[in-house]
Amino acid sequence: MEVYKHPSYTRYHASRCSVAAFWSLICYLAVLAAPFFLAYASYGFWKKEGTYYEQPIIEYQHKIAMIVECSSGALVFSSIPEFNLMAGFSNVRIPQVQSFLDDPNLDGRPDYFNLTITVPLQGTEEVYGVSVLAFFDVELKDRVKLEMSGLSYVSQTSSLPGSRFSMFGDLKFTQLYPLSLRGSRTDYNADLLSASSILSVEDTHFTNILAKSASRNETIRIENELSYWRPGRENQFTFDMRLRIPKSEIRYIPGPSEVLKFSWMQYLAVGVIVYFVVDWILYFTHSHALLTSFRTVDHKAKEHTF
């Protein structure tokens, strides 16, 4: 029976200035360099952008702007008095506004936003369209630190007069370019619509307000929208909106430690394969005497007796 075993190693020797030594040096350098170039050529070696998911903290600013298209003309209202002044009081119709944020899981991050606007109608007025801007404060605080203001925009028109418009959707954070993890970003903390920003009638036009929001790198937007226009006529028109606030994909610029970690993982993964390939090439060239070298075999271990 076998009581002990000891491996025997075959070693190949050559002078430092020989072809065999030069070939071995090239192979060893290939083990170090080839994984880098192979991983780099496969793209994604240097991680330039990362993603994670976070539910933004969205707080309602209690500011809205509304235009209701009626048979008698456009009815306008905003919670900002200067907006109503620019629109002309003859076109202003004071509605009843109800809003609340809902946080069913009590985690401190609102999960739903509800807004109901009831506009009284006079005489034979009929509503054929409605547009509403609602303004919010947005905060990210997990990895990216950000504070900004944003808006949601809803618009609906119909060839039939309506008595109610209901809309459901997701209010999500969107961005054009990745954000830095360093510091706190407050570039877009200024309100999109405020009393101090209304200097002329053009400042109250929805197109200008929306263009200002669209020019930003970070915005909030309604997605997965479902809506219903109820035909008919009543003595009031009701706008009803319920927005869910889910987690949004946040794109960021990774830090040096994260970049090195992912690069090192790729380097090692490719390096293991390269090592075994190069090792086999060295074995083949020397074992088949393709290069001049001297072979020695380690001595056998002493026999042990007990």
mmCIF file of C-alpha atoms in Angstrom:
data_model
loop_
_atom_site.group_PDB
_atom_site.id
_atom_site.type_symbol
_atom_site.label_atom_id
_atom_site.label_comp_id
_atom_site.label_asym_id
_atom_site.label_seq_id
_atom_site.Cartn_x
_atom_site.Cartn_y
_atom_site.Cartn_z
ATOM 1 C CA MET A 1 0.000 0.000 0.000
ATOM 2 C CA GLU A 2 1.080 3.590 -0.525
ATOM 3 C CA VAL A 3 2.299 5.222 2.674
ATOM 4 C CA TYR A 4 3.775 8.432 1.320
ATOM 5 C CA LYS A 5 4.205 10.363 -1.922
ATOM 6 C CA HIS A 6 6.348 13.264 -2.979
ATOM 7 C CA PRO A 7 6.108 15.227 -6.266
ATOM 8 C CA SER A 8 9.054 15.364 -8.606
ATOM 9 C CA TYR A 9 9.657 18.656 -10.432
ATOM 10 C CA THR A 10 11.388 19.047 -13.750
ATOM 11 C CA ARG A 11 13.297 22.284 -14.066
ATOM 12 C CA TYR A 12 14.734 23.866 -17.202
ATOM 13 C CA HIS A 13 17.807 26.097 -17.043
ATOM 14 C CA ALA A 14 19.475 28.391 -19.547
ATOM 15 C CA SER A 15 21.939 31.245 -19.485
ATOM 16 C CA ARG A 16 20.587 34.761 -19.022
ATOM 17 C CA CYS A 17 21.530 35.819 -22.529
ATOM 18 C CA SER A 18 19.992 32.791 -24.245
ATOM 19 C CA VAL A 19 16.916 32.656 -26.447
ATOM 20 C CA ALA A 20 15.178 30.442 -23.903
ATOM 21 C CA ALA A 21 15.644 33.036 -21.156
ATOM 22 C CA PHE A 22 14.393 35.800 -23.445
ATOM 23 C CA TRP A 23 11.350 33.724 -24.405
ATOM 24 C CA SER A 24 10.510 33.014 -20.750
ATOM 25 C CA LEU A 25 10.798 36.722 -19.951
ATOM 26 C CA ILE A 26 8.355 37.546 -22.749
ATOM 27 C CA CYS A 27 5.884 34.957 -21.453
ATOM 28 C CA TYR A 28 6.080 36.263 -17.882
ATOM 29 C CA LEU A 29 5.509 39.819 -19.093
ATOM 30 C CA ALA A 30 2.555 38.570 -21.137
ATOM 31 C CA VAL A 31 1.028 37.110 -17.968
ATOM 32 C CA LEU A 32 1.133 40.592 -16.420
ATOM 33 C CA ALA A 33 0.265 42.755 -19.434
ATOM 34 C CA ALA A 34 -2.085 40.641 -21.548
ATOM 35 C CA PRO A 35 -4.951 40.580 -18.980
ATOM 36 C CA PHE A 36 -4.957 44.379 -18.894
ATOM 37 C CA PHE A 37 -5.154 44.808 -22.680
ATOM 38 C CA LEU A 38 -7.698 42.013 -23.115
ATOM 39 C CA ALA A 39 -9.962 43.366 -20.376
ATOM 40 C CA TYR A 40 -9.585 46.923 -21.684
ATOM 41 C CA ALA A 41 -10.404 45.856 -25.261
ATOM 42 C CA SER A 42 -13.637 44.222 -24.086
ATOM 43 C CA TYR A 43 -14.876 47.678 -22.948
ATOM 44 C CA GLY A 44 -16.056 48.581 -19.486
ATOM 45 C CA PHE A 45 -12.633 48.119 -17.873
ATOM 46 C CA TRP A 46 -12.673 51.626 -16.403
ATOM 47 C CA LYS A 47 -16.114 52.064 -14.882
ATOM 48 C CA LYS A 48 -17.269 55.533 -15.929
ATOM 49 C CA GLU A 49 -20.862 55.364 -14.751
ATOM 50 C CA GLY A 50 -22.760 53.521 -12.049
ATOM 51 C CA THR A 51 -26.422 53.165 -11.173
ATOM 52 C CA TYR A 52 -28.476 52.496 -8.089
ATOM 53 C CA TYR A 53 -32.115 52.909 -7.118
ATOM 54 C CA GLU A 54 -33.484 55.386 -4.628
ATOM 55 C CA GLN A 55 -36.910 56.721 -3.814
ATOM 56 C CA PRO A 56 -36.587 60.523 -3.920
ATOM 57 C CA ILE A 57 -38.067 62.572 -1.100
ATOM 58 C CA ILE A 58 -40.669 64.733 -2.835
ATOM 59 C CA GLU A 59 -42.469 67.502 -0.951
ATOM 60 C CA TYR A 60 -45.309 69.525 -2.423
ATOM 61 C CA GLN A 61 -44.629 73.282 -2.490
ATOM 62 C CA HIS A 62 -48.364 74.059 -2.375
ATOM 63 C CA LYS A 63 -47.990 75.924 -5.648
ATOM 64 C CA ILE A 64 -49.965 75.259 -8.800
ATOM 65 C CA ALA A 65 -50.772 76.990 -12.081
ATOM 66 C CA MET A 66 -53.842 75.999 -14.079
ATOM 67 C CA ILE A 67 -55.497 76.825 -17.381
ATOM 68 C CA VAL A 68 -59.011 75.564 -18.121
ATOM 69 C CA GLU A 69 -60.183 75.833 -21.730
ATOM 70 C CA CYS A 70 -63.868 76.765 -21.709
ATOM 71 C CA SER A 71 -66.398 77.643 -24.357
ATOM 72 C CA SER A 72 -66.294 81.210 -23.013
ATOM 73 C CA GLY A 73 -62.469 81.389 -23.094
ATOM 74 C CA ALA A 74 -59.530 80.372 -20.947
ATOM 75 C CA LEU A 75 -59.891 80.359 -17.162
ATOM 76 C CA VAL A 76 -56.629 80.839 -15.269
ATOM 77 C CA PHE A 77 -55.569 80.320 -11.672
ATOM 78 C CA SER A 78 -52.369 80.098 -9.706
ATOM 79 C CA SER A 79 -51.562 80.003 -6.013
ATOM 80 C CA ILE A 80 -49.059 82.807 -6.794
ATOM 81 C CA PRO A 81 -50.915 86.178 -6.814
ATOM 82 C CA GLU A 82 -48.459 87.740 -9.266
ATOM 83 C CA PHE A 83 -49.343 85.042 -11.801
ATOM 84 C CA ASN A 84 -53.045 85.930 -11.536
ATOM 85 C CA LEU A 85 -52.234 89.624 -11.845
ATOM 86 C CA MET A 86 -50.361 89.086 -15.105
ATOM 87 C CA ALA A 87 -53.147 86.873 -16.454
ATOM 88 C CA GLY A 88 -55.797 89.533 -15.796
ATOM 89 C CA PHE A 89 -58.399 89.202 -13.085
ATOM 90 C CA SER A 90 -61.198 88.871 -15.633
ATOM 91 C CA ASN A 91 -59.769 85.480 -16.628
ATOM 92 C CA VAL A 92 -59.066 84.253 -13.088
ATOM 93 C CA ARG A 93 -61.417 81.696 -11.560
ATOM 94 C CA ILE A 94 -60.795 80.730 -7.928
ATOM 95 C CA PRO A 95 -61.057 76.924 -7.498
ATOM 96 C CA GLN A 96 -61.107 74.693 -4.465
ATOM 97 C CA VAL A 97 -57.750 72.929 -4.100
ATOM 98 C CA GLN A 98 -57.150 69.859 -1.956
ATOM 99 C CA SER A 99 -53.816 68.052 -1.739
ATOM 100 C CA PHE A 100 -51.990 65.626 0.525
ATOM 101 C CA LEU A 101 -48.956 63.349 0.550
ATOM 102 C CA ASP A 102 -49.443 59.743 1.624
ATOM 103 C CA ASP A 103 -46.768 57.610 3.303
ATOM 104 C CA PRO A 104 -48.364 54.195 4.023
ATOM 105 C CA ASN A 105 -45.142 52.490 5.152
ATOM 106 C CA LEU A 106 -44.138 55.385 7.441
ATOM 107 C CA ASP A 107 -40.533 55.472 6.229
ATOM 108 C CA GLY A 108 -40.393 59.256 5.970
ATOM 109 C CA ARG A 109 -40.527 59.191 2.172
ATOM 110 C CA PRO A 110 -43.952 60.019 0.676
ATOM 111 C CA ASP A 111 -45.240 57.257 -1.613
ATOM 112 C CA TYR A 112 -48.246 59.032 -3.140
ATOM 113 C CA PHE A 113 -49.270 62.564 -4.001
ATOM 114 C CA ASN A 114 -52.941 63.427 -4.378
ATOM 115 C CA LEU A 115 -54.290 66.641 -5.888
ATOM 116 C CA THR A 116 -57.928 67.584 -6.490
ATOM 117 C CA ILE A 117 -58.950 70.898 -8.054
ATOM 118 C CA THR A 118 -62.608 71.830 -8.326
ATOM 119 C CA VAL A 119 -63.380 74.753 -10.658
ATOM 120 C CA PRO A 120 -66.855 76.366 -10.428
ATOM 121 C CA LEU A 121 -68.555 77.022 -13.768
ATOM 122 C CA GLN A 122 -71.015 79.739 -14.644
ATOM 123 C CA GLY A 123 -74.043 79.712 -16.896
ATOM 124 C CA THR A 124 -73.520 77.539 -19.945
ATOM 125 C CA GLU A 125 -69.733 77.250 -19.677
ATOM 126 C CA GLU A 126 -68.361 73.976 -21.004
ATOM 127 C CA VAL A 127 -64.833 72.646 -20.453
ATOM 128 C CA TYR A 128 -62.867 71.249 -23.395
ATOM 129 C CA GLY A 129 -59.365 71.106 -21.939
ATOM 130 C CA VAL A 130 -57.245 71.526 -18.845
ATOM 131 C CA SER A 131 -53.528 72.056 -18.142
ATOM 132 C CA VAL A 132 -52.014 71.949 -14.646
ATOM 133 C CA LEU A 133 -48.521 72.606 -13.291
ATOM 134 C CA ALA A 134 -47.707 71.427 -9.760
ATOM 135 C CA PHE A 135 -44.392 72.321 -8.106
ATOM 136 C CA PHE A 136 -42.287 70.197 -5.753
ATOM 137 C CA ASP A 137 -39.078 70.084 -3.738
ATOM 138 C CA VAL A 138 -36.949 67.015 -4.473
ATOM 139 C CA GLU A 139 -34.163 65.522 -2.367
ATOM 140 C CA LEU A 140 -31.745 62.609 -2.800
ATOM 141 C CA LYS A 141 -29.631 61.581 0.176
ATOM 142 C CA ASP A 142 -28.488 57.933 -0.147
ATOM 143 C CA ARG A 143 -25.325 58.139 -2.260
ATOM 144 C CA VAL A 144 -25.883 61.221 -4.383
ATOM 145 C CA LYS A 145 -26.672 64.284 -2.279
ATOM 146 C CA LEU A 146 -29.069 66.551 -4.176
ATOM 147 C CA GLU A 147 -31.677 69.211 -3.499
ATOM 148 C CA MET A 148 -33.725 70.696 -6.321
ATOM 149 C CA SER A 149 -37.117 72.015 -7.311
ATOM 150 C CA GLY A 150 -39.219 70.399 -10.011
ATOM 151 C CA LEU A 151 -42.661 70.308 -11.545
ATOM 152 C CA SER A 152 -45.228 67.924 -12.923
ATOM 153 C CA TYR A 153 -47.222 68.821 -15.999
ATOM 154 C CA VAL A 154 -50.578 67.406 -17.013
ATOM 155 C CA SER A 155 -52.581 68.455 -20.067
ATOM 156 C CA GLN A 156 -55.719 67.066 -21.691
ATOM 157 C CA THR A 157 -58.057 68.281 -24.412
ATOM 158 C CA SER A 158 -61.195 66.774 -25.877
ATOM 159 C CA SER A 159 -63.682 67.535 -28.599
ATOM 160 C CA LEU A 160 -66.452 66.690 -26.126
ATOM 161 C CA PRO A 161 -67.156 68.876 -23.089
ATOM 162 C CA GLY A 162 -66.159 67.209 -19.846
ATOM 163 C CA SER A 163 -67.088 67.362 -16.186
ATOM 164 C CA ARG A 164 -64.076 65.555 -14.717
ATOM 165 C CA PHE A 165 -60.545 64.560 -15.616
ATOM 166 C CA SER A 166 -58.752 61.863 -13.621
ATOM 167 C CA MET A 167 -55.105 60.953 -14.035
ATOM 168 C CA PHE A 168 -52.865 58.330 -12.442
ATOM 169 C CA GLY A 169 -49.134 57.879 -12.959
ATOM 170 C CA ASP A 170 -45.624 57.618 -11.520
ATOM 171 C CA LEU A 171 -43.657 60.723 -10.575
ATOM 172 C CA LYS A 172 -40.033 59.787 -11.265
ATOM 173 C CA PHE A 173 -36.664 61.484 -11.057
ATOM 174 C CA THR A 174 -34.883 61.721 -14.430
ATOM 175 C CA GLN A 175 -31.464 62.979 -15.511
ATOM 176 C CA LEU A 176 -29.453 63.482 -18.692
ATOM 177 C CA TYR A 177 -25.916 63.025 -17.323
ATOM 178 C CA PRO A 178 -24.545 61.125 -14.302
ATOM 179 C CA LEU A 179 -24.076 62.974 -11.025
ATOM 180 C CA SER A 180 -21.013 63.270 -8.842
ATOM 181 C CA LEU A 181 -20.888 61.589 -5.447
ATOM 182 C CA ARG A 182 -18.845 64.448 -4.029
ATOM 183 C CA GLY A 183 -20.550 67.201 -2.083
ATOM 184 C CA SER A 184 -24.186 68.241 -2.273
ATOM 185 C CA ARG A 185 -25.702 69.380 -5.571
ATOM 186 C CA THR A 186 -27.978 72.426 -5.299
ATOM 187 C CA ASP A 187 -27.633 73.886 -8.812
ATOM 188 C CA TYR A 188 -31.377 73.633 -9.467
ATOM 189 C CA ASN A 189 -32.620 74.576 -6.028
ATOM 190 C CA ALA A 190 -34.220 77.797 -7.302
ATOM 191 C CA ASP A 191 -37.991 77.664 -7.846
ATOM 192 C CA LEU A 192 -39.179 77.299 -11.417
ATOM 193 C CA LEU A 193 -42.016 79.704 -10.709
ATOM 194 C CA SER A 194 -42.103 82.265 -7.924
ATOM 195 C CA ALA A 195 -43.307 85.783 -7.266
ATOM 196 C CA SER A 196 -39.825 87.192 -7.840
ATOM 197 C CA SER A 197 -39.432 85.393 -11.184
ATOM 198 C CA ILE A 198 -42.649 86.835 -12.685
ATOM 199 C CA LEU A 199 -41.634 90.116 -14.322
ATOM 200 C CA SER A 200 -43.756 90.004 -17.483
ATOM 201 C CA VAL A 201 -46.627 88.117 -19.075
ATOM 202 C CA GLU A 202 -44.143 85.854 -20.872
ATOM 203 C CA ASP A 203 -42.959 84.547 -17.501
ATOM 204 C CA THR A 204 -46.426 83.068 -16.920
ATOM 205 C CA HIS A 205 -46.609 81.196 -20.226
ATOM 206 C CA PHE A 206 -46.522 77.448 -19.693
ATOM 207 C CA THR A 207 -44.174 76.989 -22.661
ATOM 208 C CA ASN A 208 -41.521 79.176 -21.015
ATOM 209 C CA ILE A 209 -41.889 77.452 -17.641
ATOM 210 C CA LEU A 210 -41.644 74.012 -19.232
ATOM 211 C CA ALA A 211 -38.649 75.084 -21.342
ATOM 212 C CA LYS A 212 -36.856 76.207 -18.189
ATOM 213 C CA SER A 213 -37.487 72.822 -16.588
ATOM 214 C CA ALA A 214 -36.476 70.887 -19.730
ATOM 215 C CA SER A 215 -33.132 72.723 -19.899
ATOM 216 C CA ARG A 216 -32.039 71.219 -16.580
ATOM 217 C CA ASN A 217 -29.970 68.067 -16.234
ATOM 218 C CA GLU A 218 -32.213 66.791 -13.439
ATOM 219 C CA THR A 219 -36.006 66.918 -13.576
ATOM 220 C CA ILE A 220 -39.043 64.990 -12.405
ATOM 221 C CA ARG A 221 -41.515 63.582 -14.878
ATOM 222 C CA ILE A 222 -44.820 61.725 -14.925
ATOM 223 C CA GLU A 223 -44.509 58.250 -16.461
ATOM 224 C CA ASN A 224 -46.880 55.296 -16.942
ATOM 225 C CA GLU A 225 -49.752 57.725 -17.237
ATOM 226 C CA LEU A 226 -53.360 56.538 -17.229
ATOM 227 C CA SER A 227 -56.135 59.084 -17.618
ATOM 228 C CA TYR A 228 -59.870 59.351 -18.137
ATOM 229 C CA TRP A 229 -61.933 62.259 -19.461
ATOM 230 C CA ARG A 230 -65.548 62.087 -18.316
ATOM 231 C CA PRO A 231 -67.844 63.661 -20.909
ATOM 232 C CA GLY A 232 -70.747 65.756 -19.712
ATOM 233 C CA ARG A 233 -71.493 69.068 -18.129
ATOM 234 C CA GLU A 234 -71.980 70.024 -14.499
ATOM 235 C CA ASN A 235 -71.861 73.239 -12.501
ATOM 236 C CA GLN A 236 -68.222 72.488 -11.712
ATOM 237 C CA PHE A 237 -65.212 70.836 -13.323
ATOM 238 C CA THR A 238 -63.021 68.497 -11.278
ATOM 239 C CA PHE A 239 -59.370 67.751 -11.912
ATOM 240 C CA ASP A 240 -58.174 64.699 -9.979
ATOM 241 C CA MET A 241 -54.563 63.487 -9.963
ATOM 242 C CA ARG A 242 -52.924 60.688 -7.992
ATOM 243 C CA LEU A 243 -49.189 60.163 -8.454
ATOM 244 C CA ARG A 244 -47.159 57.281 -7.110
ATOM 245 C CA ILE A 245 -43.553 58.060 -6.126
ATOM 246 C CA PRO A 246 -41.529 54.884 -6.815
ATOM 247 C CA LYS A 247 -37.797 54.305 -6.742
ATOM 248 C CA SER A 248 -35.906 55.944 -9.594
ATOM 249 C CA GLU A 249 -32.691 54.908 -11.284
ATOM 250 C CA ILE A 250 -29.888 57.247 -10.200
ATOM 251 C CA ARG A 251 -26.828 57.455 -12.443
ATOM 252 C CA TYR A 252 -23.576 58.595 -10.849
ATOM 253 C CA ILE A 253 -19.862 58.967 -11.534
ATOM 254 C CA PRO A 254 -18.048 56.284 -9.476
ATOM 255 C CA GLY A 255 -15.168 57.201 -7.194
ATOM 256 C CA PRO A 256 -11.552 55.980 -7.596
ATOM 257 C CA SER A 257 -11.940 53.086 -5.153
ATOM 258 C CA GLU A 258 -14.980 51.724 -7.003
ATOM 259 C CA VAL A 259 -13.260 52.094 -10.379
ATOM 260 C CA LEU A 260 -10.183 50.216 -9.134
ATOM 261 C CA LYS A 261 -12.274 47.492 -7.529
ATOM 262 C CA PHE A 262 -14.156 46.638 -10.728
ATOM 263 C CA SER A 263 -11.009 46.944 -12.859
ATOM 264 C CA TRP A 264 -9.095 44.621 -10.513
ATOM 265 C CA MET A 265 -11.885 42.029 -10.663
ATOM 266 C CA GLN A 266 -11.759 42.017 -14.473
ATOM 267 C CA TYR A 267 -7.964 41.900 -14.508
ATOM 268 C CA LEU A 268 -7.885 38.880 -12.211
ATOM 269 C CA ALA A 269 -10.647 37.070 -14.099
ATOM 270 C CA VAL A 270 -8.768 37.390 -17.404
ATOM 271 C CA GLY A 271 -5.378 36.921 -15.735
ATOM 272 C CA VAL A 272 -6.217 33.419 -14.456
ATOM 273 C CA ILE A 273 -6.998 32.248 -17.997
ATOM 274 C CA VAL A 274 -3.912 33.936 -19.446
ATOM 275 C CA TYR A 275 -1.703 32.370 -16.767
ATOM 276 C CA PHE A 276 -2.761 28.797 -17.584
ATOM 277 C CA VAL A 277 -2.435 29.410 -21.335
ATOM 278 C CA VAL A 278 1.070 30.875 -21.017
ATOM 279 C CA ASP A 279 2.098 28.156 -18.589
ATOM 280 C CA TRP A 280 1.058 25.493 -21.116
ATOM 281 C CA ILE A 281 2.983 27.298 -23.895
ATOM 282 C CA LEU A 282 6.137 27.333 -21.743
ATOM 283 C CA TYR A 283 5.709 23.654 -20.914
ATOM 284 C CA PHE A 284 5.260 22.755 -24.573
ATOM 285 C CA THR A 285 8.268 24.724 -25.845
ATOM 286 C CA HIS A 286 10.662 23.345 -23.216
ATOM 287 C CA SER A 287 9.365 19.776 -22.961
ATOM 288 C CA HIS A 288 9.627 19.361 -26.728
ATOM 289 C CA ALA A 289 13.090 20.978 -26.801
ATOM 290 C CA LEU A 290 12.045 23.763 -29.153
ATOM 291 C CA LEU A 291 14.512 25.998 -27.312
ATOM 292 C CA THR A 292 17.928 25.101 -25.974
ATOM 293 C CA SER A 293 17.855 24.542 -22.217
ATOM 294 C CA PHE A 294 19.165 22.118 -19.606
ATOM 295 C CA ARG A 295 16.747 19.912 -17.736
ATOM 296 C CA THR A 296 17.125 18.806 -14.130
ATOM 297 C CA VAL A 297 14.882 16.666 -12.009
ATOM 298 C CA ASP A 298 14.538 17.167 -8.265
ATOM 299 C CA HIS A 299 15.938 14.337 -6.145
ATOM 300 C CA LYS A 300 13.508 11.903 -4.646
ATOM 301 C CA ALA A 301 12.651 12.309 -1.009
ATOM 302 C CA LYS A 302 14.327 10.008 1.506
ATOM 303 C CA GLU A 303 12.506 6.841 2.361
ATOM 304 C CA HIS A 304 11.044 6.936 5.850
ATOM 305 C CA THR A 305 11.063 3.887 8.045
ATOM 306 C CA PHE A 306 9.340 3.498 11.345
#
